[in-house]
PDB file of C-alpha atoms in Angstrom:
ATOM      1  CA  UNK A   1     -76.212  30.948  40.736  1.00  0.00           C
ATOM      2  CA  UNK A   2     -75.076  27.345  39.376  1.00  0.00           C
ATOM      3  CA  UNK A   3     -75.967  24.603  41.165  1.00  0.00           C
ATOM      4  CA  UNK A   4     -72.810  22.937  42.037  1.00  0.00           C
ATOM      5  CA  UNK A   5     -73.110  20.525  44.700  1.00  0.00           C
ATOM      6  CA  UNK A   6     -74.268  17.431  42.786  1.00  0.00           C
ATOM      7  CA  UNK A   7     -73.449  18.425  39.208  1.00  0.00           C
ATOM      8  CA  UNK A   8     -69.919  16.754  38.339  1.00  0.00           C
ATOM      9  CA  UNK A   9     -69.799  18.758  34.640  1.00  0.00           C
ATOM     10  CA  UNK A  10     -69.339  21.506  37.439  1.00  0.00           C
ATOM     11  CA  UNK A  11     -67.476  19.770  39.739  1.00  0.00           C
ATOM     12  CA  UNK A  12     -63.584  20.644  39.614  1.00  0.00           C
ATOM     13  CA  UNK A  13     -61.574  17.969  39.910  1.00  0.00           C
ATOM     14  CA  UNK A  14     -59.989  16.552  43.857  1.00  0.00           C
ATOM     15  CA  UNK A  15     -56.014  16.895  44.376  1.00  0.00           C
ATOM     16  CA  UNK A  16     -54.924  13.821  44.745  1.00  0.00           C
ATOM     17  CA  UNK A  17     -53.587  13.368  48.279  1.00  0.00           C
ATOM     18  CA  UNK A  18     -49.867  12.496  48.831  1.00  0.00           C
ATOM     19  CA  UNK A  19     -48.889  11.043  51.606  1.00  0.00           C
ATOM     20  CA  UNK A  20     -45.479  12.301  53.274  1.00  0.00           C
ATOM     21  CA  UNK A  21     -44.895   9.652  54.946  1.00  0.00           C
ATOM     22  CA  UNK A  22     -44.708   6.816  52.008  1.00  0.00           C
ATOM     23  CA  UNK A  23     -42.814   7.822  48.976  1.00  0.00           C
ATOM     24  CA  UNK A  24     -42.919   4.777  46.186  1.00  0.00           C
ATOM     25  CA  UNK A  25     -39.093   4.074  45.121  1.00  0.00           C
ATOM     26  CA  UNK A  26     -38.453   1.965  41.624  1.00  0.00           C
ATOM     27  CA  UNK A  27     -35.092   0.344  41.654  1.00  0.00           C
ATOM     28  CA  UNK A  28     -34.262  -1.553  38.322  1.00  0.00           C
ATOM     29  CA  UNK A  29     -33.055  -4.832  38.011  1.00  0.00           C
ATOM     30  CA  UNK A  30     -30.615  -6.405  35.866  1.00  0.00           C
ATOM     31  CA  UNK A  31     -30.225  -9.659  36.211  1.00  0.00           C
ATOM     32  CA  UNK A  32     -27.217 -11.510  34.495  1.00  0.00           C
ATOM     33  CA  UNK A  33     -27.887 -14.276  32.488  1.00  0.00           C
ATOM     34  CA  UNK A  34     -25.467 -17.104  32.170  1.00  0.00           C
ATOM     35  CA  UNK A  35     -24.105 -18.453  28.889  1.00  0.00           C
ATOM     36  CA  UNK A  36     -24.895 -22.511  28.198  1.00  0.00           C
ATOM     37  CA  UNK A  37     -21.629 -24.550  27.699  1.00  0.00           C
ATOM     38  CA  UNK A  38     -22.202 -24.898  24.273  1.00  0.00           C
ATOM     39  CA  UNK A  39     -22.406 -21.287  23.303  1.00  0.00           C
ATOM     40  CA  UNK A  40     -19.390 -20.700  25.261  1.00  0.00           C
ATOM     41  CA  UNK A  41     -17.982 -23.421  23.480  1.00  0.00           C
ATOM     42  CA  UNK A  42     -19.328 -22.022  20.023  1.00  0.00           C
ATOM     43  CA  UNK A  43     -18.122 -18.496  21.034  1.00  0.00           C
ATOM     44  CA  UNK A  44     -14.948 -19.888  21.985  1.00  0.00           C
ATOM     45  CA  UNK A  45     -14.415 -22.119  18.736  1.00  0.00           C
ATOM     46  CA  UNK A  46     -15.081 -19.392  16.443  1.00  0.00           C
ATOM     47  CA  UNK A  47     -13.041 -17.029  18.367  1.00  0.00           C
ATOM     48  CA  UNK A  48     -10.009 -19.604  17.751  1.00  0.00           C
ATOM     49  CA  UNK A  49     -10.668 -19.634  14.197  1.00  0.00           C
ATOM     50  CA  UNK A  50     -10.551 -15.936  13.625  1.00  0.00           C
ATOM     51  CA  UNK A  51      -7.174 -15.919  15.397  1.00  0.00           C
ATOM     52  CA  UNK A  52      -6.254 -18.903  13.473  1.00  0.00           C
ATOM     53  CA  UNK A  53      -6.786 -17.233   9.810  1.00  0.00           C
ATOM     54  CA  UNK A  54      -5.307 -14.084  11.328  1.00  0.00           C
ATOM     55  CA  UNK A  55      -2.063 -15.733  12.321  1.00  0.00           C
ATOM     56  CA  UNK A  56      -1.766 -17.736   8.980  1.00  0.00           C
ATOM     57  CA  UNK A  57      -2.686 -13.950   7.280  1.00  0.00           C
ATOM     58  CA  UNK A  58       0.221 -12.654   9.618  1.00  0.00           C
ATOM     59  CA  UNK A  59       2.548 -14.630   8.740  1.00  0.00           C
ATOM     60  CA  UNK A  60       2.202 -15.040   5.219  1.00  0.00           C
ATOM     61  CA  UNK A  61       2.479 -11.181   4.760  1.00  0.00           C
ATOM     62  CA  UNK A  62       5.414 -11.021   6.930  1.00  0.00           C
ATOM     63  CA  UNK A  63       7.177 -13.872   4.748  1.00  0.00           C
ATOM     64  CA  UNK A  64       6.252 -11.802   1.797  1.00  0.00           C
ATOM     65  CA  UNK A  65       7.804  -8.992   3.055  1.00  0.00           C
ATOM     66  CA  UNK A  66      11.165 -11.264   3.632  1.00  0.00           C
ATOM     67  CA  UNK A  67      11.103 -12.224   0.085  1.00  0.00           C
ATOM     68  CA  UNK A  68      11.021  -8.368  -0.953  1.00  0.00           C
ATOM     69  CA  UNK A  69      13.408  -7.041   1.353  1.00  0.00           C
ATOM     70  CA  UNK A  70      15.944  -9.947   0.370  1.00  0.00           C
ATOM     71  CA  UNK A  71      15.276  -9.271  -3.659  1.00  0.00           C
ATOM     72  CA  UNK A  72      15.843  -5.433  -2.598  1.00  0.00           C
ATOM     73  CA  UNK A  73      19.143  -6.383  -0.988  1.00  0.00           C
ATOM     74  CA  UNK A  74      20.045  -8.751  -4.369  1.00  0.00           C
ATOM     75  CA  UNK A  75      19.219  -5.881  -6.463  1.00  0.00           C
ATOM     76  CA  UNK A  76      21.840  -3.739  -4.661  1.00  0.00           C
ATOM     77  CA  UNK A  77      24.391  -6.213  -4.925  1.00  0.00           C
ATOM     78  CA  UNK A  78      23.765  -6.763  -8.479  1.00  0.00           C
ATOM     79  CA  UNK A  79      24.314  -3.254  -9.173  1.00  0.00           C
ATOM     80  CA  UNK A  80      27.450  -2.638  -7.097  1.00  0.00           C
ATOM     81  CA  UNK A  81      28.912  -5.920  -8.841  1.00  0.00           C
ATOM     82  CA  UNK A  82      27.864  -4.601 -12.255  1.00  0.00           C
ATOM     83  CA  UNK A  83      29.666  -0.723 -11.624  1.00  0.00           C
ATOM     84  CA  UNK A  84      32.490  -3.153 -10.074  1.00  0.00           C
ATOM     85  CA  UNK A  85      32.487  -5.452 -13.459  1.00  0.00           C
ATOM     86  CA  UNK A  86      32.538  -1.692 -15.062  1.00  0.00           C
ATOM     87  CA  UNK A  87      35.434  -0.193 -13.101  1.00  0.00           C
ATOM     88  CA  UNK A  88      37.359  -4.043 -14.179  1.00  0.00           C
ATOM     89  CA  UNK A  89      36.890  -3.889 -17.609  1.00  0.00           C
ATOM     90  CA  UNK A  90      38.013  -0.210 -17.932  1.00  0.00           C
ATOM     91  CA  UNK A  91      41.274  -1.032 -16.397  1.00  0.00           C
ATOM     92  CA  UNK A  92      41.349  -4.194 -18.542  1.00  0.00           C
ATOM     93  CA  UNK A  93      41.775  -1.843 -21.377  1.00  0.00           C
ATOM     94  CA  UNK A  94      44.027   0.849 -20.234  1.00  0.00           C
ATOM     95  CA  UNK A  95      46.731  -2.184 -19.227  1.00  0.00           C
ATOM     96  CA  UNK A  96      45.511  -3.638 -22.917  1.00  0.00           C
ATOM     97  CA  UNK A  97      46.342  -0.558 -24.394  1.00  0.00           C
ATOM     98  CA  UNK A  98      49.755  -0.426 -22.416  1.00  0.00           C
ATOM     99  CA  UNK A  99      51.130  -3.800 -22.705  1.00  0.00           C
ATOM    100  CA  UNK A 100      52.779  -2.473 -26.300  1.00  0.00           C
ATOM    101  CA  UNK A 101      54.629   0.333 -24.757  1.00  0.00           C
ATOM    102  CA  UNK A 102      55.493  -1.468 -22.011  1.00  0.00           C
ATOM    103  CA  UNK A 103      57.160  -4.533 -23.693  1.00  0.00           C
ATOM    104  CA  UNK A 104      59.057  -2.203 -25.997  1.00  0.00           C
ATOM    105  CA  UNK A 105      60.251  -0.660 -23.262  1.00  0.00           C
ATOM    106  CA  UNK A 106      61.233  -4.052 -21.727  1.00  0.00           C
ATOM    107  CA  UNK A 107      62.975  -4.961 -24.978  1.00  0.00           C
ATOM    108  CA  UNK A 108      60.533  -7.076 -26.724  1.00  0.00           C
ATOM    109  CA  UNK A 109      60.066  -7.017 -30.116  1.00  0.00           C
ATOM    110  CA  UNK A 110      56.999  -7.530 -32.110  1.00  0.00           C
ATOM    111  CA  UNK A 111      57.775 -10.033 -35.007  1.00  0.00           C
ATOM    112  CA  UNK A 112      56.944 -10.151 -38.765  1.00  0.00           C
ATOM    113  CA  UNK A 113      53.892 -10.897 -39.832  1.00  0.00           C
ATOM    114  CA  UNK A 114      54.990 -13.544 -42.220  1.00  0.00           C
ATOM    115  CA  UNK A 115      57.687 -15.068 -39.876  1.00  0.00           C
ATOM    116  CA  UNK A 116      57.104 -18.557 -37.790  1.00  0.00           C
ATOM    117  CA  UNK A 117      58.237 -18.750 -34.205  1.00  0.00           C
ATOM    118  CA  UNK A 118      60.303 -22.018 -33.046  1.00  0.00           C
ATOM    119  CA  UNK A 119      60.585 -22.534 -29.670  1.00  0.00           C
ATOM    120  CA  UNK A 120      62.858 -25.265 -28.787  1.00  0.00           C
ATOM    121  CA  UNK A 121      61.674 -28.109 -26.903  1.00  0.00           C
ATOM    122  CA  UNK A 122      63.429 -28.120 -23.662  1.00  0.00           C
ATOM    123  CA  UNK A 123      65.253 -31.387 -21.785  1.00  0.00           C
ATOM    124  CA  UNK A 124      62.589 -30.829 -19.001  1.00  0.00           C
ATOM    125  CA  UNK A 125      59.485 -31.531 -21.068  1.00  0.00           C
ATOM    126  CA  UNK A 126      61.329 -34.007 -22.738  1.00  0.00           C
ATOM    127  CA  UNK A 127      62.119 -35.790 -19.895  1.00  0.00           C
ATOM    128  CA  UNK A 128      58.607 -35.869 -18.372  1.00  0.00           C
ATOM    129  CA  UNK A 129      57.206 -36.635 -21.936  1.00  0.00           C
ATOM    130  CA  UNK A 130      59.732 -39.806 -22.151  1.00  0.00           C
ATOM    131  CA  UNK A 131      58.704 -41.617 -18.756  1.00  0.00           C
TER     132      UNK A 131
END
């Protein structure tokens, strides 16, 4: 038989003991720390700047948009006034095409080509002409 007594190579090892009666709690800590003034300040500064350029980004797209939506409105108005200038012109030359007929049927006449006109002057003109 081994001798066991005094040999630790032999020896098994203890349990450690626990005592029931203290148990070991670990509770973590966080503790805040405080921002200088000046790197609230920085913080702050920069902060305002990014807002800054955003605004002036903002509001330079939103005035772009303006600008398109009022040549989008022009270019609608240009084309109704151009079908409009259309629609004139075609009636221009239907009435140019009836003003013949129409003064025949009046009772005008259409002169001779190699005939002048006189018109006589009238007292009226003459009149006004004279003061």
């Amino acid at each position: 038989m081994a001798y066991t007594r005094g040999n630790l190579a032999v020896q098994p090892k203890r349990k450690e003991e626990v005592n029931p009666l203290y148990r070991e709690k670990t509770k973590v800590v966080t503790r805040r720390r405080v921002l200088p003034l000046q790197e609230k300040l920085l913080y702050m500064m920069t902060l305002g700047a990014f807002i800054l350029v955003s605004a002036a980004l903002i509001w330079r797209y939103v005035h772009i948009y303006d600008l398109n939506l009022q040549a989008q409105k022009l270019d609608s108005e240009i084309a109704k006034s151009k079908k409009q200038i259309a629609t004139y012109q075609m009636e221009k030359q239907t009435l140019e095409q009836t003003v013949v007929k129409r003064a025949e049927e009046m009772g005008y006449k259409t002169p001779p080509v190699d005939s002048t006109i006189y018109v006589p002057l009238s007292k009226q003109v003459t009149d006004k002409a004279g003061n």
